[in-house]
GROMACS .gro file of C-alpha atoms in nm:
model
  434
    1MET     CA    1  -1.811   4.664  -1.908
    2ALA     CA    2  -1.945   4.663  -2.232
    3MET     CA    3  -1.808   4.904  -2.565
    4ARG     CA    4  -2.175   4.906  -2.660
    5GLY     CA    5  -2.416   5.280  -2.772
    6ALA     CA    6  -2.358   5.626  -2.698
    7GLY     CA    7  -2.019   5.697  -2.903
    8MET     CA    8  -1.638   5.669  -2.933
    9HIS     CA    9  -1.580   5.958  -2.591
   10GLY     CA   10  -1.903   5.810  -2.366
   11ARG     CA   11  -1.707   5.484  -2.448
   12LEU     CA   12  -1.357   5.617  -2.356
   13LYS     CA   13  -1.505   5.791  -2.085
   14ARG     CA   14  -1.657   5.419  -1.933
   15LEU     CA   15  -1.235   5.314  -1.921
   16VAL     CA   16  -1.117   5.545  -1.667
   17GLY     CA   17  -0.884   5.320  -1.422
   18VAL     CA   18  -0.882   5.066  -1.671
   19VAL     CA   19  -0.546   4.941  -1.799
   20ALA     CA   20  -0.344   4.605  -2.004
   21ALA     CA   21   0.012   4.465  -2.003
   22ALA     CA   22   0.091   4.563  -2.339
   23ALA     CA   23   0.325   4.339  -2.487
   24LEU     CA   24   0.493   4.438  -2.794
   25VAL     CA   25   0.750   4.411  -3.055
   26GLY     CA   26   0.979   4.702  -3.166
   27ALA     CA   27   1.336   4.686  -3.265
   28GLY     CA   28   1.686   4.829  -3.083
   29ALA     CA   29   1.845   4.916  -2.735
   30VAL     CA   30   1.771   5.006  -2.493
   31ALA     CA   31   2.066   5.254  -2.221
   32CYS     CA   32   1.929   5.342  -1.911
   33GLY     CA   33   2.085   5.637  -1.730
   34SER     CA   34   1.882   5.909  -1.551
   35GLY     CA   35   2.030   5.916  -1.204
   36ASP     CA   36   2.326   6.145  -1.327
   37ASP     CA   37   2.300   6.582  -1.394
   38SER     CA   38   2.405   6.461  -1.732
   39GLY     CA   39   2.077   6.595  -1.876
   40GLY     CA   40   2.143   6.992  -1.837
   41SER     CA   41   2.418   7.146  -2.029
   42SER     CA   42   2.584   7.527  -2.005
   43ASP     CA   43   2.330   7.665  -2.228
   44GLY     CA   44   2.010   7.573  -2.017
   45LYS     CA   45   1.918   7.298  -2.252
   46VAL     CA   46   1.818   6.957  -2.120
   47THR     CA   47   1.833   6.625  -2.246
   48LEU     CA   48   1.571   6.391  -2.145
   49GLU     CA   49   1.586   6.025  -2.223
   50PHE     CA   50   1.328   5.792  -2.346
   51ALA     CA   51   1.297   5.461  -2.360
   52GLN     CA   52   1.034   5.253  -2.476
   53TRP     CA   53   0.922   4.995  -2.727
   54TRP     CA   54   0.657   5.247  -2.990
   55ALA     CA   55   0.883   5.361  -3.239
   56PRO     CA   56   0.947   5.021  -3.421
   57GLU     CA   57   0.564   4.986  -3.380
   58LEU     CA   58   0.481   5.293  -3.556
   59PRO     CA   59   0.556   5.352  -3.949
   60GLU     CA   60   0.912   5.408  -4.020
   61GLY     CA   61   1.027   5.803  -3.882
   62SER     CA   62   0.714   5.846  -3.796
   63PHE     CA   63   0.695   5.861  -3.380
   64GLU     CA   64   1.072   6.092  -3.436
   65LYS     CA   65   0.880   6.377  -3.634
   66LEU     CA   66   0.621   6.403  -3.363
   67ILE     CA   67   0.921   6.378  -3.092
   68SER     CA   68   1.061   6.671  -3.367
   69GLU     CA   69   0.755   6.890  -3.286
   70PHE     CA   70   0.786   6.839  -2.954
   71GLU     CA   71   1.127   7.002  -2.989
   72SER     CA   72   1.044   7.243  -3.164
   73GLN     CA   73   0.743   7.362  -2.993
   74ASN     CA   74   0.992   7.368  -2.620
   75PRO     CA   75   1.387   7.497  -2.777
   76ASN     CA   76   1.530   7.465  -2.428
   77ILE     CA   77   1.456   7.055  -2.412
   78GLU     CA   78   1.641   6.771  -2.608
   79VAL     CA   79   1.464   6.363  -2.647
   80LYS     CA   80   1.703   6.102  -2.664
   81LEU     CA   81   1.505   5.847  -2.821
   82LEU     CA   82   1.574   5.504  -2.711
   83SER     CA   83   1.376   5.206  -2.874
   84ALA     CA   84   1.391   4.887  -2.809
   85PRO     CA   85   1.191   4.520  -2.813
   86TYR     CA   86   0.914   4.498  -2.553
   87ALA     CA   87   1.150   4.226  -2.365
   88SER     CA   88   1.441   4.367  -2.366
   89THR     CA   89   1.271   4.720  -2.278
   90LYS     CA   90   1.149   4.550  -1.993
   91GLN     CA   91   1.418   4.367  -1.883
   92GLN     CA   92   1.616   4.694  -1.878
   93LEU     CA   93   1.400   4.904  -1.694
   94ILE     CA   94   1.360   4.672  -1.400
   95SER     CA   95   1.732   4.697  -1.336
   96GLY     CA   96   1.729   5.009  -1.390
   97ALA     CA   97   1.392   5.069  -1.155
   98ALA     CA   98   1.649   4.849  -0.888
   99SER     CA   99   1.957   5.050  -0.921
  100ARG     CA  100   1.717   5.346  -1.046
  101THR     CA  101   1.918   5.438  -1.340
  102LEU     CA  102   1.593   5.504  -1.517
  103PRO     CA  103   1.561   5.723  -1.794
  104ASP     CA  104   1.402   6.044  -1.713
  105VAL     CA  105   1.041   5.904  -1.912
  106VAL     CA  106   0.924   5.579  -1.974
  107GLY     CA  107   0.726   5.295  -2.186
  108LEU     CA  108   0.547   5.128  -1.929
  109ASP     CA  109   0.351   4.817  -1.919
  110GLY     CA  110   0.097   4.795  -1.638
  111ALA     CA  111   0.226   4.516  -1.497
  112TRP     CA  112   0.517   4.629  -1.330
  113VAL     CA  113   0.324   5.012  -1.204
  114ASN     CA  114   0.255   4.874  -0.876
  115ASP     CA  115   0.631   4.733  -0.808
  116PHE     CA  116   0.819   5.017  -0.985
  117ALA     CA  117   0.556   5.254  -0.716
  118LYS     CA  118   0.641   5.040  -0.425
  119GLN     CA  119   1.096   5.032  -0.541
  120GLY     CA  120   1.022   5.440  -0.529
  121ALA     CA  121   1.183   5.445  -0.917
  122ILE     CA  122   0.880   5.553  -1.059
  123THR     CA  123   0.717   5.915  -0.959
  124ASP     CA  124   0.401   6.010  -0.817
  125LEU     CA  125   0.184   6.182  -1.133
  126SER     CA  126  -0.067   6.287  -0.960
  127LYS     CA  127   0.175   6.525  -0.760
  128LEU     CA  128   0.322   6.636  -1.092
  129MET     CA  129  -0.030   6.680  -1.319
  130SER     CA  130  -0.137   6.984  -1.010
  131GLU     CA  131   0.239   7.142  -1.019
  132ALA     CA  132   0.154   7.240  -1.350
  133ASN     CA  133  -0.260   7.231  -1.348
  134TYR     CA  134  -0.287   7.042  -1.551
  135ASP     CA  135  -0.611   6.847  -1.619
  136ALA     CA  136  -0.687   6.529  -1.549
  137GLY     CA  137  -1.018   6.505  -1.709
  138GLN     CA  138  -0.894   6.481  -2.010
  139LEU     CA  139  -0.787   6.154  -1.972
  140ALA     CA  140  -0.893   5.815  -2.091
  141SER     CA  141  -0.722   5.667  -1.788
  142GLN     CA  142  -0.481   5.631  -1.461
  143VAL     CA  143  -0.315   5.372  -1.383
  144GLN     CA  144  -0.260   5.406  -0.963
  145VAL     CA  145  -0.120   5.258  -0.661
  146GLU     CA  146  -0.233   5.367  -0.289
  147GLY     CA  147  -0.430   5.693  -0.485
  148LYS     CA  148  -0.116   5.868  -0.652
  149THR     CA  149  -0.109   5.822  -1.041
  150TYR     CA  150   0.259   5.643  -1.163
  151MET     CA  151   0.126   5.579  -1.497
  152ILE     CA  152  -0.105   5.753  -1.759
  153PRO     CA  153  -0.240   5.556  -2.093
  154VAL     CA  154  -0.106   5.749  -2.403
  155VAL     CA  155  -0.254   5.490  -2.663
  156ASN     CA  156  -0.488   5.152  -2.595
  157PHE     CA  157  -0.490   4.854  -2.802
  158VAL     CA  158  -0.766   4.570  -2.828
  159TYR     CA  159  -0.621   4.219  -2.913
  160PRO     CA  160  -0.850   4.083  -3.173
  161LEU     CA  161  -0.786   3.736  -3.360
  162PHE     CA  162  -0.568   3.814  -3.683
  163VAL     CA  163  -0.641   3.541  -3.965
  164ASN     CA  164  -0.451   3.452  -4.244
  165LYS     CA  165  -0.741   3.509  -4.527
  166GLU     CA  166  -0.495   3.292  -4.763
  167LEU     CA  167  -0.421   2.959  -4.557
  168LEU     CA  168  -0.782   2.942  -4.489
  169GLY     CA  169  -0.897   2.948  -4.784
  170LYS     CA  170  -0.614   2.674  -4.951
  171ALA     CA  171  -0.785   2.456  -4.632
  172GLY     CA  172  -1.092   2.470  -4.785
  173ILE     CA  173  -1.288   2.731  -4.477
  174GLN     CA  174  -1.499   2.989  -4.581
  175GLN     CA  175  -1.520   3.198  -4.305
  176VAL     CA  176  -1.319   3.307  -3.973
  177PRO     CA  177  -1.445   3.113  -3.700
  178SER     CA  178  -1.622   3.219  -3.366
  179THR     CA  179  -1.715   2.898  -3.128
  180ARG     CA  180  -1.422   2.708  -3.018
  181ALA     CA  181  -1.493   2.433  -3.226
  182GLU     CA  182  -1.462   2.622  -3.497
  183PHE     CA  183  -1.161   2.725  -3.399
  184LEU     CA  184  -1.005   2.396  -3.341
  185ASP     CA  185  -1.136   2.249  -3.669
  186ALA     CA  186  -0.979   2.523  -3.896
  187ALA     CA  187  -0.622   2.550  -3.646
  188LYS     CA  188  -0.690   2.082  -3.806
  189LYS     CA  189  -0.681   2.182  -4.143
  190ILE     CA  190  -0.454   2.460  -4.193
  191SER     CA  191  -0.226   2.232  -4.008
  192ALA     CA  192  -0.310   1.967  -4.245
  193LEU     CA  193  -0.238   2.196  -4.539
  194GLY     CA  194   0.246   2.016  -4.470
  195GLY     CA  195   0.523   2.217  -4.446
  196ASN     CA  196   0.587   2.415  -4.172
  197VAL     CA  197   0.262   2.540  -4.146
  198LYS     CA  198   0.031   2.572  -3.815
  199GLY     CA  199  -0.248   2.673  -3.644
  200TRP     CA  200  -0.161   2.857  -3.346
  201ALA     CA  201   0.072   2.984  -3.250
  202LEU     CA  202   0.084   2.955  -2.820
  203PRO     CA  203   0.386   3.166  -2.642
  204LEU     CA  204   0.480   3.039  -2.348
  205ASP     CA  205   0.837   3.167  -2.255
  206THR     CA  206   0.884   3.262  -1.915
  207ALA     CA  207   1.093   3.515  -1.933
  208VAL     CA  208   0.835   3.722  -2.030
  209PRO     CA  209   0.479   3.562  -1.928
  210ASN     CA  210   0.260   3.774  -2.113
  211GLY     CA  211   0.141   3.507  -2.326
  212ILE     CA  212  -0.093   3.389  -2.003
  213GLN     CA  213  -0.250   3.719  -2.037
  214ASN     CA  214  -0.277   3.745  -2.433
  215ASP     CA  215  -0.261   3.407  -2.545
  216VAL     CA  216  -0.472   3.238  -2.282
  217MET     CA  217  -0.631   3.377  -2.037
  218SER     CA  218  -0.816   3.570  -2.370
  219TRP     CA  219  -1.021   3.199  -2.422
  220LEU     CA  220  -1.197   3.227  -2.075
  221TRP     CA  221  -1.258   3.655  -2.070
  222ALA     CA  222  -1.396   3.590  -2.453
  223SER     CA  223  -1.714   3.410  -2.310
  224GLY     CA  224  -1.700   3.600  -1.975
  225GLY     CA  225  -1.558   3.408  -1.767
  226SER     CA  226  -1.333   3.523  -1.463
  227MET     CA  227  -1.042   3.443  -1.317
  228LEU     CA  228  -1.103   3.625  -1.030
  229THR     CA  229  -1.411   3.638  -0.665
  230GLN     CA  230  -1.633   3.904  -0.714
  231ASP     CA  231  -1.383   4.024  -0.429
  232GLY     CA  232  -1.030   4.020  -0.621
  233GLN     CA  233  -0.873   3.696  -0.443
  234PRO     CA  234  -0.784   3.411  -0.714
  235ALA     CA  235  -1.040   3.186  -0.819
  236LEU     CA  236  -0.833   2.929  -1.074
  237THR     CA  237  -1.019   2.595  -0.952
  238THR     CA  238  -1.381   2.724  -1.144
  239PRO     CA  239  -1.499   2.581  -1.409
  240GLN     CA  240  -1.479   2.798  -1.670
  241VAL     CA  241  -1.104   2.793  -1.602
  242LYS     CA  242  -1.034   2.440  -1.600
  243SER     CA  243  -1.261   2.441  -1.987
  244THR     CA  244  -1.047   2.699  -2.093
  245VAL     CA  245  -0.691   2.489  -1.975
  246GLU     CA  246  -0.829   2.184  -2.092
  247TYR     CA  247  -0.921   2.377  -2.489
  248VAL     CA  248  -0.599   2.505  -2.437
  249LYS     CA  249  -0.449   2.133  -2.405
  250SER     CA  250  -0.657   2.053  -2.668
  251LEU     CA  251  -0.523   2.217  -2.973
  252HIS     CA  252  -0.184   2.151  -2.811
  253ASP     CA  253  -0.336   1.678  -2.850
  254ALA     CA  254  -0.404   1.769  -3.203
  255GLY     CA  255  -0.094   1.892  -3.334
  256VAL     CA  256  -0.222   2.220  -3.423
  257ILE     CA  257   0.008   2.446  -3.168
  258ALA     CA  258   0.351   2.626  -3.386
  259PRO     CA  259   0.648   2.413  -3.234
  260GLY     CA  260   0.872   2.592  -2.995
  261PHE     CA  261   0.607   2.682  -2.764
  262LEU     CA  262   0.747   2.619  -2.435
  263THR     CA  263   1.033   2.916  -2.507
  264MET     CA  264   0.833   3.139  -2.778
  265LYS     CA  265   0.776   3.520  -2.738
  266GLU     CA  266   0.568   3.719  -2.863
  267GLN     CA  267   0.806   3.874  -3.093
  268ASP     CA  268   0.841   3.517  -3.214
  269LYS     CA  269   0.443   3.429  -3.299
  270VAL     CA  270   0.457   3.792  -3.441
  271GLU     CA  271   0.708   3.673  -3.657
  272LYS     CA  272   0.564   3.319  -3.837
  273PHE     CA  273   0.236   3.482  -3.896
  274THR     CA  274   0.424   3.708  -4.065
  275THR     CA  275   0.590   3.508  -4.247
  276GLY     CA  276   0.269   3.234  -4.365
  277GLN     CA  277   0.425   2.974  -4.086
  278VAL     CA  278   0.048   3.050  -3.839
  279GLY     CA  279  -0.261   3.085  -3.927
  280MET     CA  280  -0.383   3.200  -3.704
  281MET     CA  281  -0.266   3.441  -3.350
  282ILE     CA  282  -0.397   3.622  -3.080
  283ASP     CA  283  -0.251   3.978  -3.131
  284SER     CA  284  -0.188   4.376  -3.030
  285LEU     CA  285  -0.370   4.579  -3.355
  286ALA     CA  286   0.006   4.785  -3.324
  287HIS     CA  287   0.085   4.499  -3.535
  288ILE     CA  288  -0.040   4.548  -3.815
  289ASN     CA  289   0.179   4.861  -3.933
  290LEU     CA  290   0.509   4.542  -3.896
  291ILE     CA  291   0.321   4.288  -4.078
  292LYS     CA  292   0.226   4.477  -4.378
  293GLU     CA  293   0.594   4.634  -4.348
  294ASN     CA  294   0.765   4.342  -4.303
  295ASN     CA  295   0.516   4.113  -4.564
  296PRO     CA  296   0.317   4.344  -4.750
  297ASN     CA  297   0.113   4.052  -5.018
  298LEU     CA  298  -0.029   3.927  -4.645
  299ASP     CA  299  -0.371   3.838  -4.675
  300PHE     CA  300  -0.536   3.932  -4.332
  301THR     CA  301  -0.792   4.007  -4.109
  302VAL     CA  302  -0.840   4.133  -3.697
  303ALA     CA  303  -1.209   3.849  -3.601
  304ALA     CA  304  -1.332   3.869  -3.249
  305ILE     CA  305  -1.187   3.522  -3.014
  306PRO     CA  306  -1.344   3.276  -3.099
  307ALA     CA  307  -1.653   3.201  -2.757
  308GLU     CA  308  -1.750   2.873  -2.615
  309GLU     CA  309  -2.063   2.747  -2.776
  310GLY     CA  310  -2.359   2.887  -2.667
  311TYR     CA  311  -2.229   3.132  -2.502
  312THR     CA  312  -2.463   3.451  -2.614
  313GLY     CA  313  -2.288   3.734  -2.407
  314PRO     CA  314  -2.052   4.040  -2.518
  315ARG     CA  315  -1.662   3.877  -2.583
  316GLY     CA  316  -1.444   3.968  -2.441
  317ILE     CA  317  -1.156   4.143  -2.548
  318PRO     CA  318  -0.810   4.157  -2.458
  319TYR     CA  319  -0.715   4.546  -2.368
  320ALA     CA  320  -0.379   4.729  -2.343
  321SER     CA  321  -0.220   5.020  -2.359
  322TRP     CA  322   0.133   5.155  -2.401
  323GLY     CA  323   0.131   5.378  -2.066
  324ILE     CA  324   0.452   5.635  -1.943
  325GLY     CA  325   0.555   5.763  -1.604
  326ILE     CA  326   0.860   5.920  -1.488
  327ALA     CA  327   1.135   5.798  -1.327
  328GLU     CA  328   1.221   5.955  -0.908
  329SER     CA  329   1.571   5.943  -1.029
  330SER     CA  330   1.524   6.187  -1.276
  331LYS     CA  331   1.640   6.551  -1.285
  332HIS     CA  332   1.421   6.730  -1.459
  333LYS     CA  333   1.056   6.621  -1.387
  334ALA     CA  334   0.900   6.933  -1.471
  335GLU     CA  335   1.038   6.895  -1.861
  336ALA     CA  336   0.999   6.538  -1.834
  337PHE     CA  337   0.647   6.575  -1.795
  338LYS     CA  338   0.600   6.843  -2.087
  339LEU     CA  339   0.667   6.557  -2.303
  340VAL     CA  340   0.401   6.385  -2.093
  341GLN     CA  341   0.133   6.656  -2.196
  342PHE     CA  342   0.285   6.686  -2.571
  343LEU     CA  343   0.171   6.376  -2.601
  344LEU     CA  344  -0.129   6.327  -2.380
  345SER     CA  345  -0.283   6.671  -2.584
  346GLU     CA  346  -0.587   6.620  -2.802
  347GLN     CA  347  -0.369   6.690  -3.161
  348ALA     CA  348  -0.058   6.467  -3.094
  349ASN     CA  349  -0.252   6.240  -2.905
  350ALA     CA  350  -0.523   6.197  -3.259
  351GLN     CA  351  -0.216   6.137  -3.488
  352LEU     CA  352   0.022   5.922  -3.276
  353SER     CA  353  -0.347   5.664  -3.193
  354THR     CA  354  -0.396   5.703  -3.566
  355LEU     CA  355  -0.079   5.615  -3.633
  356ALA     CA  356  -0.034   5.281  -3.389
  357ASN     CA  357  -0.401   5.163  -3.533
  358GLY     CA  358  -0.486   5.223  -3.146
  359PHE     CA  359  -0.812   5.448  -2.936
  360PRO     CA  360  -0.663   5.727  -2.802
  361GLY     CA  361  -0.548   5.810  -2.416
  362ASN     CA  362  -0.707   6.174  -2.461
  363LYS     CA  363  -1.134   6.171  -2.439
  364SER     CA  364  -1.059   6.427  -2.694
  365ALA     CA  365  -0.864   6.287  -2.943
  366GLU     CA  366  -1.017   6.097  -3.239
  367PRO     CA  367  -0.809   5.853  -3.410
  368ASP     CA  368  -0.844   5.931  -3.722
  369PHE     CA  369  -1.000   5.629  -4.010
  370SER     CA  370  -0.927   5.775  -4.329
  371LYS     CA  371  -0.542   5.744  -4.236
  372SER     CA  372  -0.534   5.435  -4.113
  373ASP     CA  373  -0.564   5.103  -4.165
  374PRO     CA  374  -0.852   5.005  -4.279
  375LEU     CA  375  -0.853   4.684  -3.989
  376PHE     CA  376  -0.840   4.943  -3.724
  377LYS     CA  377  -1.261   5.024  -3.869
  378THR     CA  378  -1.289   4.630  -3.819
  379ALA     CA  379  -1.105   4.572  -3.523
  380PHE     CA  380  -1.306   4.920  -3.359
  381ASP     CA  381  -1.648   4.759  -3.449
  382ILE     CA  382  -1.536   4.437  -3.198
  383TYR     CA  383  -1.492   4.672  -2.962
  384GLN     CA  384  -1.821   4.836  -3.027
  385GLN     CA  385  -1.991   4.529  -2.978
  386GLY     CA  386  -1.729   4.338  -2.704
  387LYS     CA  387  -1.630   4.439  -2.340
  388VAL     CA  388  -1.268   4.549  -2.230
  389ALA     CA  389  -1.149   4.205  -2.004
  390ASN     CA  390  -0.767   4.246  -1.856
  391GLU     CA  391  -0.801   4.080  -1.486
  392PHE     CA  392  -0.404   4.095  -1.435
  393VAL     CA  393  -0.379   4.548  -1.463
  394SER     CA  394  -0.500   4.572  -1.154
  395LEU     CA  395  -0.322   4.340  -0.947
  396PRO     CA  396  -0.010   4.275  -0.736
  397LYS     CA  397   0.266   4.077  -0.860
  398SER     CA  398   0.120   4.015  -1.194
  399GLU     CA  399   0.372   3.892  -1.407
  400GLU     CA  400   0.430   3.688  -1.113
  401LEU     CA  401   0.148   3.502  -1.135
  402MET     CA  402   0.156   3.491  -1.506
  403ARG     CA  403   0.469   3.281  -1.462
  404SER     CA  404   0.359   3.053  -1.201
  405PHE     CA  405   0.053   2.990  -1.401
  406ASP     CA  406   0.251   2.960  -1.739
  407GLU     CA  407   0.486   2.696  -1.504
  408GLN     CA  408   0.193   2.521  -1.450
  409LEU     CA  409   0.066   2.498  -1.812
  410GLN     CA  410   0.327   2.377  -1.977
  411LEU     CA  411   0.353   2.090  -1.736
  412VAL     CA  412   0.005   2.005  -1.789
  413LEU     CA  413   0.131   2.019  -2.270
  414THR     CA  414   0.422   1.795  -2.164
  415GLY     CA  415   0.211   1.518  -1.962
  416LYS     CA  416   0.358   1.587  -1.657
  417GLN     CA  417   0.051   1.662  -1.511
  418SER     CA  418  -0.337   1.697  -1.479
  419VAL     CA  419  -0.530   1.970  -1.523
  420ASP     CA  420  -0.698   2.009  -1.199
  421GLU     CA  421  -0.326   1.920  -1.053
  422ALA     CA  422  -0.207   2.247  -1.225
  423LEU     CA  423  -0.504   2.434  -1.143
  424ASP     CA  424  -0.460   2.324  -0.768
  425LYS     CA  425  -0.131   2.447  -0.770
  426ALA     CA  426  -0.159   2.799  -0.900
  427GLN     CA  427  -0.499   2.858  -0.692
  428GLN     CA  428  -0.225   2.764  -0.395
  429SER     CA  429   0.050   3.009  -0.570
  430TRP     CA  430  -0.205   3.302  -0.668
  431SER     CA  431  -0.327   3.235  -0.271
  432SER     CA  432  -0.028   3.334  -0.115
  433VAL     CA  433   0.081   3.689  -0.346
  434LEU     CA  434  -0.308   3.792  -0.346
   0.00000   0.00000   0.00000
């Protein structure tokens, strides 16, 4: 799906139905528990619990300020923010979904939606939109299960290549790598600088296996490849997928991957890049704020993910969202949907997407480039010239699929099986799910 031409609104209209699994970083802890009647008070004021990993990704206090605007417009509603890292949020929400004790409003990853909906943990937003006479036509995209909307993307992100320009310069490299060969060469030269510096970070922790999506399959999509057949069946034994895994193996064999990758989580990857221990990583634009806050002097840029030599088509760009949903167990669904409406209103959504360095979930909202980080404009140019790519979004049990592929890839990188053996086993595993 090419992102060319017709202006931002036209591009966003073409994103209907497209959303991806985000994997973001934050801080704090989550507590779940809207399954009781504790959200009401004697004066009629309702308290909504809102669990998400977004607040720590934004400039300090900015999300709280936005929520305060909602509370001032809705004096009978108080919002209790439960902010945590992505991994912690995921674990708590999975537990809450199983026990039907989710907070009233939840930040969602597209990878969780199918399972949460089938568990009856999150509610049908189509029904709430209808009851509120809400115009769903203003939404850039929706995530549905069996024709019903369970998640609405609030802010959308691309996942470009982050590059430490200082390390690149020290390694004698004049330009950001654009091909796989150039990337391997740059990663080798950065790693040769010595100390604890490596060229690339690859998070393969199986507890949160989104590294398969963001850091492995992104190489496939960047060169126009697919891991699925046209009818949605697994296609993991194709030359394109094999080439991708062989390339990742070549990076490992060259010794350019940061140590500890078998148990590395996404936040570890970001930390290593932020502290200058890694020269390059594939990551969400949402982390620009976090990186600059933790290391204001880091000289870095973003670029398109390198493609195979000879590939001339549009670069696939991993794409992810901060999605929002409402617990089926919430006693205050109407009030919860008012919060959803607010965050997706034109003004609030434009403000939030600007703060987050992302693209708005409301088609009429437009981020303020003058107020956003300059790298956001750079990423927007990459977005314009490429195409949205994330094949995990519409798959059932997508995290299970990532995990099974992760396990086979780990065996390849530790020398316990060949690439062909790994792909054959992953194909069998995926076929049993799909």
